[in-house]
Amino acid sequence: MSDNPRARIFARVEQASGTADTDVIARELAALGTAPGADLPAQDLATAFLANVLKNFGSADCVANRSGVVKAVAEYLYLHFRSHRLVAGNDPHLAAMPWREAGVLPRFGTVEPGEPVTLSYALLGVAEIGATVTLTGKANPAANNLLSEHHIVVVDSARLVSDMEHAWEAINQEMTRTGRPRGINFIAGPSSTADIEGKLVYGAHGPRNWHVILMGDVPASALEEAHALAGR
Amino acid sequence: MKQTSDTFLDNAHAALQDPDKIQRRDIMALFTPIIRDAAMNSFGHFEELRQHVKQVKQHTLTHLDHYLARFEQQALHNGNHVHFADDGDQMNSIVLDICQQHSARRIAKGKSMVTEETGLNDFLKRAGLRVMETDLGEYIIQQAGETPSHIVGPALHKSAAEIRELFLAKHDLGERDLAETADMVGEARRVLREHFLKAEVGIIGANALIAENGYSMLVTNEGNGDLCANLPNVLIVCTTLDRVLPRASDATAMLRLLVRSATGQPQTCYTSFYSGPRREPDTDGPLETHIVLLDNRRTEILASDYREMLQCIRCGACLNHCPIYAGVGGHAYGWVYPGPMGSILTPLLTSLEQSKALPNACTSCGRCGEVCPADIPLPELLRNLRHDETRQKLSPPRWRLGLRLHAWVARHPMLYHTLTGLGIFAMYLLGRRKGGFARLPMAAGWTSQRDFPAPQGRTFMHQYAALQRENEARAHKGRLAAQQTAAQGTPAPQPSGPDRVAPDRPETGGDTSGRAAPGRGKPRRGKPGRARPGRARPGRSESGRPGPGRIEPSLGEGWQDDER
């Protein structure tokens, strides 16, 4: 027996595993088909996404374009902090926003301890789970998802997908283009815990508030319907 | 972690002395199945998903050599250091070596049952490292010097008042109330945030390892695991080789089952996939990443008849649905994994001799198997372990003799029915006046808590045979009447429900199971507060119970099968 744990473990695994060619294994796996996903709460993808964001105890806003995003961010900041300061990753989509229109003063970079609001631009929104997907990197440092009190995420309605399987298709496409990111983060709600007597509390370690701004061509009634579907 | 599974009965007895904890466990046992059922019902395709994920997992285990090698190759390609550990000591040493190489003093640790299994915290502490658990539940029990009582909610055995006292004693933060749960959560957040920002090494577990791209999946609600994975300069992922899945989409398919089964949520707040160290031009993230893959007898399980146990996704649903777990709590099991999954894993990962009480801590109610999202036949595996216990002569000789005798009698149906018929009739004669027995030979444990109801004279099988004969006679009579009336040219009268059988003894409530009529026995003695309403077995509701016309006389077979 080898004195190398790796060799020993592989020897034991090989002894217990079936021997088959890579092609045969791939065919066997493909023959298993795909997993069923959860039913969407609404037929319209944007409505379904927003409803699940709200069910995950996020808050949401719908805007038509980049000017709408800037205005919505400004209102959110003023409502919570009476200021227009926030930290955003070096994402070209965010850099190109007309911030001056609403007097918002983003600092582009990585959040520092004590800075209360961060802004991210999502690669995708996943309707099935009401989640935003961001990739770590210069455009969205991981700390920006985690260290602030309020995390605002902008999602382009053209980048909504119905379920996890479609999310992976889109992520794999992106990885083919840009290489594998260090981290892929599906965020579906503010940080929470129920570790004390099962009582749900927000702001366990990460943001206490998670606000999603859906930008683009979305039915006028989507947000209202989503609130009705989520019951909040 | 020191194992005390061999004193399970004493541990269980001690656990039943604390009324507050008993009440908390009862509430959890009532509440957690409800939220799990609601989540599964709203999902709508539970069985289809369960079967799909099970097939993928079984396929992966069948070709684990292929997928493990693929994962290793991809993880190395992503810039990780990949380590293999035969056992817990090796894993602990690998982790300490990495910490030493970086002169690390502060470790931020995410929730990981694998590192509980290896006793990593104590190992690192002995070397002078400051290891801080960052999941709130794990942090609470670490401060209290305790071990997890549940694999998902490790501190659910503690009351808010106990946690408040703990925080007031452990955090030197001056006078404060901590009256609300949110205040305590806020205080832990402040204390741990400081630690996160100063830690040199982060340690996390993994919910899945993805062979196609070398990523590991981390699922949390608090985001603490992500802080461990992103803030310190060094990241160590401590996990086991059975976490490997072929594709990223397989991991998220499994996640659909995991979150609903664990907490009743449709999705956890943070589901993250990490590939390795930071890349150019990343501005944050660890500079160096390690993945430590532990075996610790899992390859033995892979090669054994207990391979299905490696399908376990660590959701805790079997704990939440187990009447024994609800009764005695997680600590009684005496090691890392409690409940039905723990009663199988503990003997397999440690030794059956040391933990033989655990597979016996089972009522054979079957709920764990029904709710298991990985479709592991948990009751069957528990029974097989009991079988192994008997074969290896680990159980007391008297017990084995009794079982052999029972098995022999049960294999001779005529003798079995005769003996049980005589026994039941004798008990009927002896107990009919009082309606029950306060004491019975060889059943003192049972009668110390309750009366044994007197049987009603005949066994179920006797009554069933009599009903069958009665039904046949009635049907025969009906057929004769129909022939006669057909001959006379008038419609035949219908027999009055040939399948609806009149109870054998309607004056005693028609109980055909040999139980006493309600109200005849004395009330339960000992622990009046512990009365628990009878739970219907899922999928076997009152309305779904087989009616008298559909009962298959398989009772003897089932009895023969068990405990040989």
PDB file of C-alpha atoms in Angstrom, chain A:
ATOM      1  CA  MET A   1       0.000   0.000   0.000  1.00  0.00           C
ATOM      2  CA  SER A   2       1.294   3.428  -0.895  1.00  0.00           C
ATOM      3  CA  ASP A   3       2.369   5.839   1.834  1.00  0.00           C
ATOM      4  CA  ASN A   4       0.648   8.598  -0.084  1.00  0.00           C
ATOM      5  CA  PRO A   5      -2.923   9.252   1.126  1.00  0.00           C
ATOM      6  CA  ARG A   6      -4.009  10.333  -2.354  1.00  0.00           C
ATOM      7  CA  ALA A   7      -2.833   7.076  -3.940  1.00  0.00           C
ATOM      8  CA  ARG A   8      -4.408   5.024  -1.148  1.00  0.00           C
ATOM      9  CA  ILE A   9      -7.746   6.824  -1.409  1.00  0.00           C
ATOM     10  CA  PHE A  10      -7.841   6.541  -5.199  1.00  0.00           C
ATOM     11  CA  ALA A  11      -6.959   2.841  -4.968  1.00  0.00           C
ATOM     12  CA  ARG A  12      -9.877   2.271  -2.584  1.00  0.00           C
ATOM     13  CA  VAL A  13     -12.276   4.332  -4.702  1.00  0.00           C
ATOM     14  CA  GLU A  14     -11.230   2.530  -7.885  1.00  0.00           C
ATOM     15  CA  GLN A  15     -11.759  -0.809  -6.206  1.00  0.00           C
ATOM     16  CA  ALA A  16     -15.325   0.171  -5.290  1.00  0.00           C
ATOM     17  CA  SER A  17     -16.178   1.973  -8.544  1.00  0.00           C
ATOM     18  CA  GLY A  18     -17.341   0.546 -11.816  1.00  0.00           C
ATOM     19  CA  THR A  19     -14.848   0.710 -14.669  1.00  0.00           C
ATOM     20  CA  ALA A  20     -16.198   2.501 -17.704  1.00  0.00           C
ATOM     21  CA  ASP A  21     -14.952   4.725 -20.505  1.00  0.00           C
ATOM     22  CA  THR A  22     -15.424   8.461 -20.205  1.00  0.00           C
ATOM     23  CA  ASP A  23     -17.792   8.398 -23.188  1.00  0.00           C
ATOM     24  CA  VAL A  24     -19.956   5.710 -21.614  1.00  0.00           C
ATOM     25  CA  ILE A  25     -20.110   7.659 -18.336  1.00  0.00           C
ATOM     26  CA  ALA A  26     -21.078  10.836 -20.193  1.00  0.00           C
ATOM     27  CA  ARG A  27     -23.818   8.994 -22.093  1.00  0.00           C
ATOM     28  CA  GLU A  28     -25.141   7.443 -18.869  1.00  0.00           C
ATOM     29  CA  LEU A  29     -25.283  10.862 -17.244  1.00  0.00           C
ATOM     30  CA  ALA A  30     -26.999  12.479 -20.238  1.00  0.00           C
ATOM     31  CA  ALA A  31     -29.593   9.692 -20.231  1.00  0.00           C
ATOM     32  CA  LEU A  32     -30.674  10.746 -16.727  1.00  0.00           C
ATOM     33  CA  GLY A  33     -32.234  13.898 -18.207  1.00  0.00           C
ATOM     34  CA  THR A  34     -32.736  17.142 -16.333  1.00  0.00           C
ATOM     35  CA  ALA A  35     -34.183  17.932 -12.939  1.00  0.00           C
ATOM     36  CA  PRO A  36     -37.646  19.477 -12.601  1.00  0.00           C
ATOM     37  CA  GLY A  37     -37.615  23.053 -11.322  1.00  0.00           C
ATOM     38  CA  ALA A  38     -40.100  24.908  -9.171  1.00  0.00           C
ATOM     39  CA  ASP A  39     -43.192  26.288 -10.862  1.00  0.00           C
ATOM     40  CA  LEU A  40     -42.989  30.043 -11.447  1.00  0.00           C
ATOM     41  CA  PRO A  41     -45.549  32.156  -9.567  1.00  0.00           C
ATOM     42  CA  ALA A  42     -46.467  34.043 -12.774  1.00  0.00           C
ATOM     43  CA  GLN A  43     -46.202  33.456 -16.509  1.00  0.00           C
ATOM     44  CA  ASP A  44     -44.405  36.738 -17.119  1.00  0.00           C
ATOM     45  CA  LEU A  45     -40.733  36.246 -16.241  1.00  0.00           C
ATOM     46  CA  ALA A  46     -40.273  39.722 -14.743  1.00  0.00           C
ATOM     47  CA  THR A  47     -43.360  39.370 -12.544  1.00  0.00           C
ATOM     48  CA  ALA A  48     -42.262  35.910 -11.397  1.00  0.00           C
ATOM     49  CA  PHE A  49     -38.742  37.152 -10.629  1.00  0.00           C
ATOM     50  CA  LEU A  50     -39.998  40.162  -8.670  1.00  0.00           C
ATOM     51  CA  ALA A  51     -42.532  38.058  -6.751  1.00  0.00           C
ATOM     52  CA  ASN A  52     -39.801  35.655  -5.640  1.00  0.00           C
ATOM     53  CA  VAL A  53     -37.439  38.516  -4.726  1.00  0.00           C
ATOM     54  CA  LEU A  54     -40.194  39.863  -2.461  1.00  0.00           C
ATOM     55  CA  LYS A  55     -40.929  36.397  -1.052  1.00  0.00           C
ATOM     56  CA  ASN A  56     -37.228  36.189  -0.159  1.00  0.00           C
ATOM     57  CA  PHE A  57     -37.751  39.352   1.907  1.00  0.00           C
ATOM     58  CA  GLY A  58     -35.941  41.585  -0.540  1.00  0.00           C
ATOM     59  CA  SER A  59     -37.381  44.901  -1.692  1.00  0.00           C
ATOM     60  CA  ALA A  60     -37.789  45.748  -5.372  1.00  0.00           C
ATOM     61  CA  ASP A  61     -38.225  48.553  -7.835  1.00  0.00           C
ATOM     62  CA  CYS A  62     -38.892  48.614 -11.595  1.00  0.00           C
ATOM     63  CA  VAL A  63     -37.452  51.274 -13.902  1.00  0.00           C
ATOM     64  CA  ALA A  64     -37.408  51.712 -17.658  1.00  0.00           C
ATOM     65  CA  ASN A  65     -33.803  52.726 -18.294  1.00  0.00           C
ATOM     66  CA  ARG A  66     -30.476  53.907 -16.839  1.00  0.00           C
ATOM     67  CA  SER A  67     -31.887  57.310 -15.866  1.00  0.00           C
ATOM     68  CA  GLY A  68     -34.560  55.419 -13.966  1.00  0.00           C
ATOM     69  CA  VAL A  69     -31.889  53.410 -12.142  1.00  0.00           C
ATOM     70  CA  VAL A  70     -30.055  56.551 -11.055  1.00  0.00           C
ATOM     71  CA  LYS A  71     -33.272  58.153  -9.834  1.00  0.00           C
ATOM     72  CA  ALA A  72     -34.331  54.994  -7.962  1.00  0.00           C
ATOM     73  CA  VAL A  73     -30.906  54.676  -6.300  1.00  0.00           C
ATOM     74  CA  ALA A  74     -30.978  58.343  -5.306  1.00  0.00           C
ATOM     75  CA  GLU A  75     -34.415  57.979  -3.744  1.00  0.00           C
ATOM     76  CA  TYR A  76     -33.400  54.815  -1.882  1.00  0.00           C
ATOM     77  CA  LEU A  77     -30.279  56.486  -0.472  1.00  0.00           C
ATOM     78  CA  TYR A  78     -32.117  59.607   0.562  1.00  0.00           C
ATOM     79  CA  LEU A  79     -34.934  57.620   2.137  1.00  0.00           C
ATOM     80  CA  HIS A  80     -32.556  55.591   4.323  1.00  0.00           C
ATOM     81  CA  PHE A  81     -29.559  57.868   4.853  1.00  0.00           C
ATOM     82  CA  ARG A  82     -30.450  61.393   3.765  1.00  0.00           C
ATOM     83  CA  SER A  83     -27.316  61.230   1.626  1.00  0.00           C
ATOM     84  CA  HIS A  84     -26.348  60.287  -1.903  1.00  0.00           C
ATOM     85  CA  ARG A  85     -23.179  58.311  -1.178  1.00  0.00           C
ATOM     86  CA  LEU A  86     -22.565  54.711  -2.066  1.00  0.00           C
ATOM     87  CA  VAL A  87     -19.858  52.285  -3.173  1.00  0.00           C
ATOM     88  CA  ALA A  88     -20.044  50.518  -6.519  1.00  0.00           C
ATOM     89  CA  GLY A  89     -17.739  48.000  -8.195  1.00  0.00           C
ATOM     90  CA  ASN A  90     -15.780  49.033 -11.260  1.00  0.00           C
ATOM     91  CA  ASP A  91     -18.436  47.680 -13.571  1.00  0.00           C
ATOM     92  CA  PRO A  92     -18.635  49.463 -16.955  1.00  0.00           C
ATOM     93  CA  HIS A  93     -22.442  49.215 -16.808  1.00  0.00           C
ATOM     94  CA  LEU A  94     -22.461  51.167 -13.553  1.00  0.00           C
ATOM     95  CA  ALA A  95     -19.744  53.597 -14.619  1.00  0.00           C
ATOM     96  CA  ALA A  96     -21.849  54.531 -17.652  1.00  0.00           C
ATOM     97  CA  MET A  97     -24.925  55.471 -15.590  1.00  0.00           C
ATOM     98  CA  PRO A  98     -25.879  59.174 -15.653  1.00  0.00           C
ATOM     99  CA  TRP A  99     -25.266  59.634 -11.896  1.00  0.00           C
ATOM    100  CA  ARG A 100     -25.093  63.457 -12.128  1.00  0.00           C
ATOM    101  CA  GLU A 101     -28.760  63.537 -13.154  1.00  0.00           C
ATOM    102  CA  ALA A 102     -29.756  62.657  -9.604  1.00  0.00           C
ATOM    103  CA  GLY A 103     -26.743  64.018  -7.757  1.00  0.00           C
ATOM    104  CA  VAL A 104     -25.554  60.558  -6.671  1.00  0.00           C
ATOM    105  CA  LEU A 105     -21.874  60.303  -5.785  1.00  0.00           C
ATOM    106  CA  PRO A 106     -20.669  56.713  -6.211  1.00  0.00           C
ATOM    107  CA  ARG A 107     -17.218  55.726  -5.113  1.00  0.00           C
ATOM    108  CA  PHE A 108     -16.039  52.996  -7.468  1.00  0.00           C
ATOM    109  CA  GLY A 109     -14.060  50.241  -5.755  1.00  0.00           C
ATOM    110  CA  THR A 110     -14.210  47.875  -2.798  1.00  0.00           C
ATOM    111  CA  VAL A 111     -16.317  48.703   0.232  1.00  0.00           C
ATOM    112  CA  GLU A 112     -14.468  49.750   3.386  1.00  0.00           C
ATOM    113  CA  PRO A 113     -15.746  48.840   6.873  1.00  0.00           C
ATOM    114  CA  GLY A 114     -18.380  51.361   7.940  1.00  0.00           C
ATOM    115  CA  GLU A 115     -19.598  52.284   4.451  1.00  0.00           C
ATOM    116  CA  PRO A 116     -23.301  51.473   4.602  1.00  0.00           C
ATOM    117  CA  VAL A 117     -24.470  51.034   0.979  1.00  0.00           C
ATOM    118  CA  THR A 118     -23.064  49.075  -1.951  1.00  0.00           C
ATOM    119  CA  LEU A 119     -24.297  48.735  -5.514  1.00  0.00           C
ATOM    120  CA  SER A 120     -23.788  45.736  -7.827  1.00  0.00           C
ATOM    121  CA  TYR A 121     -24.701  45.044 -11.419  1.00  0.00           C
ATOM    122  CA  ALA A 122     -25.973  41.486 -11.818  1.00  0.00           C
ATOM    123  CA  LEU A 123     -24.973  39.148 -14.588  1.00  0.00           C
ATOM    124  CA  LEU A 124     -28.398  37.503 -14.292  1.00  0.00           C
ATOM    125  CA  GLY A 125     -31.638  37.384 -12.407  1.00  0.00           C
ATOM    126  CA  VAL A 126     -33.114  33.917 -11.788  1.00  0.00           C
ATOM    127  CA  ALA A 127     -36.920  33.880 -11.617  1.00  0.00           C
ATOM    128  CA  GLU A 128     -37.250  30.395 -10.073  1.00  0.00           C
ATOM    129  CA  ILE A 129     -35.415  31.373  -6.904  1.00  0.00           C
ATOM    130  CA  GLY A 130     -35.715  35.159  -6.951  1.00  0.00           C
ATOM    131  CA  ALA A 131     -31.939  35.531  -6.963  1.00  0.00           C
ATOM    132  CA  THR A 132     -29.417  37.864  -8.495  1.00  0.00           C
ATOM    133  CA  VAL A 133     -26.173  36.388  -9.825  1.00  0.00           C
ATOM    134  CA  THR A 134     -22.924  38.319  -9.597  1.00  0.00           C
ATOM    135  CA  LEU A 135     -19.399  37.228 -10.451  1.00  0.00           C
ATOM    136  CA  THR A 136     -16.525  38.297  -8.214  1.00  0.00           C
ATOM    137  CA  GLY A 137     -13.812  40.455  -9.755  1.00  0.00           C
ATOM    138  CA  LYS A 138     -12.858  44.050 -10.233  1.00  0.00           C
ATOM    139  CA  ALA A 139     -16.369  44.823 -11.517  1.00  0.00           C
ATOM    140  CA  ASN A 140     -17.928  43.403  -8.373  1.00  0.00           C
ATOM    141  CA  PRO A 141     -15.612  42.763  -5.416  1.00  0.00           C
ATOM    142  CA  ALA A 142     -17.059  40.024  -3.194  1.00  0.00           C
ATOM    143  CA  ALA A 143     -16.893  42.304  -0.146  1.00  0.00           C
ATOM    144  CA  ASN A 144     -19.430  44.601  -1.805  1.00  0.00           C
ATOM    145  CA  ASN A 145     -22.005  41.797  -1.590  1.00  0.00           C
ATOM    146  CA  LEU A 146     -21.316  41.165   2.067  1.00  0.00           C
ATOM    147  CA  LEU A 147     -19.982  44.028   4.194  1.00  0.00           C
ATOM    148  CA  SER A 148     -22.544  46.803   3.732  1.00  0.00           C
ATOM    149  CA  GLU A 149     -25.825  47.270   5.598  1.00  0.00           C
ATOM    150  CA  HIS A 150     -27.760  47.778   2.359  1.00  0.00           C
ATOM    151  CA  HIS A 151     -26.967  45.996  -0.866  1.00  0.00           C
ATOM    152  CA  ILE A 152     -28.594  47.342  -4.040  1.00  0.00           C
ATOM    153  CA  VAL A 153     -28.456  45.154  -7.153  1.00  0.00           C
ATOM    154  CA  VAL A 154     -29.368  46.298 -10.657  1.00  0.00           C
ATOM    155  CA  VAL A 155     -30.715  43.598 -12.995  1.00  0.00           C
ATOM    156  CA  ASP A 156     -31.307  44.128 -16.710  1.00  0.00           C
ATOM    157  CA  SER A 157     -34.677  42.568 -17.590  1.00  0.00           C
ATOM    158  CA  ALA A 158     -33.076  41.162 -20.761  1.00  0.00           C
ATOM    159  CA  ARG A 159     -30.818  39.119 -18.474  1.00  0.00           C
ATOM    160  CA  LEU A 160     -33.613  37.318 -16.637  1.00  0.00           C
ATOM    161  CA  VAL A 161     -33.664  33.525 -16.882  1.00  0.00           C
ATOM    162  CA  SER A 162     -36.412  31.203 -15.745  1.00  0.00           C
ATOM    163  CA  ASP A 163     -34.509  28.592 -13.744  1.00  0.00           C
ATOM    164  CA  MET A 164     -31.154  27.350 -12.460  1.00  0.00           C
ATOM    165  CA  GLU A 165     -30.464  25.247 -15.541  1.00  0.00           C
ATOM    166  CA  HIS A 166     -30.780  28.318 -17.780  1.00  0.00           C
ATOM    167  CA  ALA A 167     -28.690  30.282 -15.315  1.00  0.00           C
ATOM    168  CA  TRP A 168     -25.846  27.770 -15.720  1.00  0.00           C
ATOM    169  CA  GLU A 169     -26.129  27.941 -19.511  1.00  0.00           C
ATOM    170  CA  ALA A 170     -25.684  31.704 -19.336  1.00  0.00           C
ATOM    171  CA  ILE A 171     -22.879  31.506 -16.740  1.00  0.00           C
ATOM    172  CA  ASN A 172     -21.028  28.880 -18.772  1.00  0.00           C
ATOM    173  CA  GLN A 173     -21.312  31.126 -21.853  1.00  0.00           C
ATOM    174  CA  GLU A 174     -19.889  34.015 -19.856  1.00  0.00           C
ATOM    175  CA  MET A 175     -17.050  31.824 -18.560  1.00  0.00           C
ATOM    176  CA  THR A 176     -16.188  30.786 -22.111  1.00  0.00           C
ATOM    177  CA  ARG A 177     -15.854  34.469 -22.935  1.00  0.00           C
ATOM    178  CA  THR A 178     -14.041  35.749 -19.852  1.00  0.00           C
ATOM    179  CA  GLY A 179     -12.619  32.689 -18.085  1.00  0.00           C
ATOM    180  CA  ARG A 180     -13.686  31.246 -14.751  1.00  0.00           C
ATOM    181  CA  PRO A 181     -14.356  33.861 -12.090  1.00  0.00           C
ATOM    182  CA  ARG A 182     -13.123  33.203  -8.556  1.00  0.00           C
ATOM    183  CA  GLY A 183     -16.638  33.305  -7.202  1.00  0.00           C
ATOM    184  CA  ILE A 184     -20.198  33.019  -8.514  1.00  0.00           C
ATOM    185  CA  ASN A 185     -22.712  34.392  -6.023  1.00  0.00           C
ATOM    186  CA  PHE A 186     -26.432  33.671  -6.109  1.00  0.00           C
ATOM    187  CA  ILE A 187     -28.004  36.104  -3.645  1.00  0.00           C
ATOM    188  CA  ALA A 188     -31.633  35.572  -2.674  1.00  0.00           C
ATOM    189  CA  GLY A 189     -32.461  37.822   0.230  1.00  0.00           C
ATOM    190  CA  PRO A 190     -30.880  39.794   3.043  1.00  0.00           C
ATOM    191  CA  SER A 191     -28.544  37.921   5.390  1.00  0.00           C
ATOM    192  CA  SER A 192     -30.651  36.078   7.951  1.00  0.00           C
ATOM    193  CA  THR A 193     -30.481  33.624  10.826  1.00  0.00           C
ATOM    194  CA  ALA A 194     -32.921  31.566  12.859  1.00  0.00           C
ATOM    195  CA  ASP A 195     -30.288  30.075  15.152  1.00  0.00           C
ATOM    196  CA  ILE A 196     -31.816  31.534  18.336  1.00  0.00           C
ATOM    197  CA  GLU A 197     -34.992  29.585  19.108  1.00  0.00           C
ATOM    198  CA  GLY A 198     -35.868  29.410  15.408  1.00  0.00           C
ATOM    199  CA  LYS A 199     -36.751  33.126  15.282  1.00  0.00           C
ATOM    200  CA  LEU A 200     -35.894  34.751  11.951  1.00  0.00           C
ATOM    201  CA  VAL A 201     -33.690  37.845  12.244  1.00  0.00           C
ATOM    202  CA  TYR A 202     -32.180  39.828   9.357  1.00  0.00           C
ATOM    203  CA  GLY A 203     -28.648  41.137   9.208  1.00  0.00           C
ATOM    204  CA  ALA A 204     -26.856  38.148  10.709  1.00  0.00           C
ATOM    205  CA  HIS A 205     -23.504  38.910   9.093  1.00  0.00           C
ATOM    206  CA  GLY A 206     -24.195  40.373   5.689  1.00  0.00           C
ATOM    207  CA  PRO A 207     -26.544  43.147   4.525  1.00  0.00           C
ATOM    208  CA  ARG A 208     -29.741  43.710   6.498  1.00  0.00           C
ATOM    209  CA  ASN A 209     -31.480  44.974   3.375  1.00  0.00           C
ATOM    210  CA  TRP A 210     -31.303  43.663  -0.173  1.00  0.00           C
ATOM    211  CA  HIS A 211     -32.874  45.916  -2.802  1.00  0.00           C
ATOM    212  CA  VAL A 212     -33.303  44.820  -6.425  1.00  0.00           C
ATOM    213  CA  ILE A 213     -33.829  47.330  -9.232  1.00  0.00           C
ATOM    214  CA  LEU A 214     -35.149  45.673 -12.375  1.00  0.00           C
ATOM    215  CA  MET A 215     -34.321  47.808 -15.409  1.00  0.00           C
ATOM    216  CA  GLY A 216     -35.837  47.558 -18.874  1.00  0.00           C
ATOM    217  CA  ASP A 217     -38.970  46.611 -20.686  1.00  0.00           C
ATOM    218  CA  VAL A 218     -41.169  45.247 -17.925  1.00  0.00           C
ATOM    219  CA  PRO A 219     -45.009  45.173 -17.900  1.00  0.00           C
ATOM    220  CA  ALA A 220     -46.366  48.246 -16.077  1.00  0.00           C
ATOM    221  CA  SER A 221     -48.270  46.088 -13.601  1.00  0.00           C
ATOM    222  CA  ALA A 222     -45.387  43.671 -12.881  1.00  0.00           C
ATOM    223  CA  LEU A 223     -44.342  45.103  -9.531  1.00  0.00           C
ATOM    224  CA  GLU A 224     -47.906  45.495  -8.285  1.00  0.00           C
ATOM    225  CA  GLU A 225     -48.741  41.923  -9.296  1.00  0.00           C
ATOM    226  CA  ALA A 226     -45.519  40.681  -7.713  1.00  0.00           C
ATOM    227  CA  HIS A 227     -46.473  42.326  -4.394  1.00  0.00           C
ATOM    228  CA  ALA A 228     -49.895  40.678  -4.594  1.00  0.00           C
ATOM    229  CA  LEU A 229     -48.328  37.277  -5.343  1.00  0.00           C
ATOM    230  CA  ALA A 230     -45.774  37.592  -2.564  1.00  0.00           C
ATOM    231  CA  GLY A 231     -48.333  38.878  -0.088  1.00  0.00           C
ATOM    232  CA  ARG A 232     -46.073  41.743   0.976  1.00  0.00           C
TER     233      ARG A 232
END
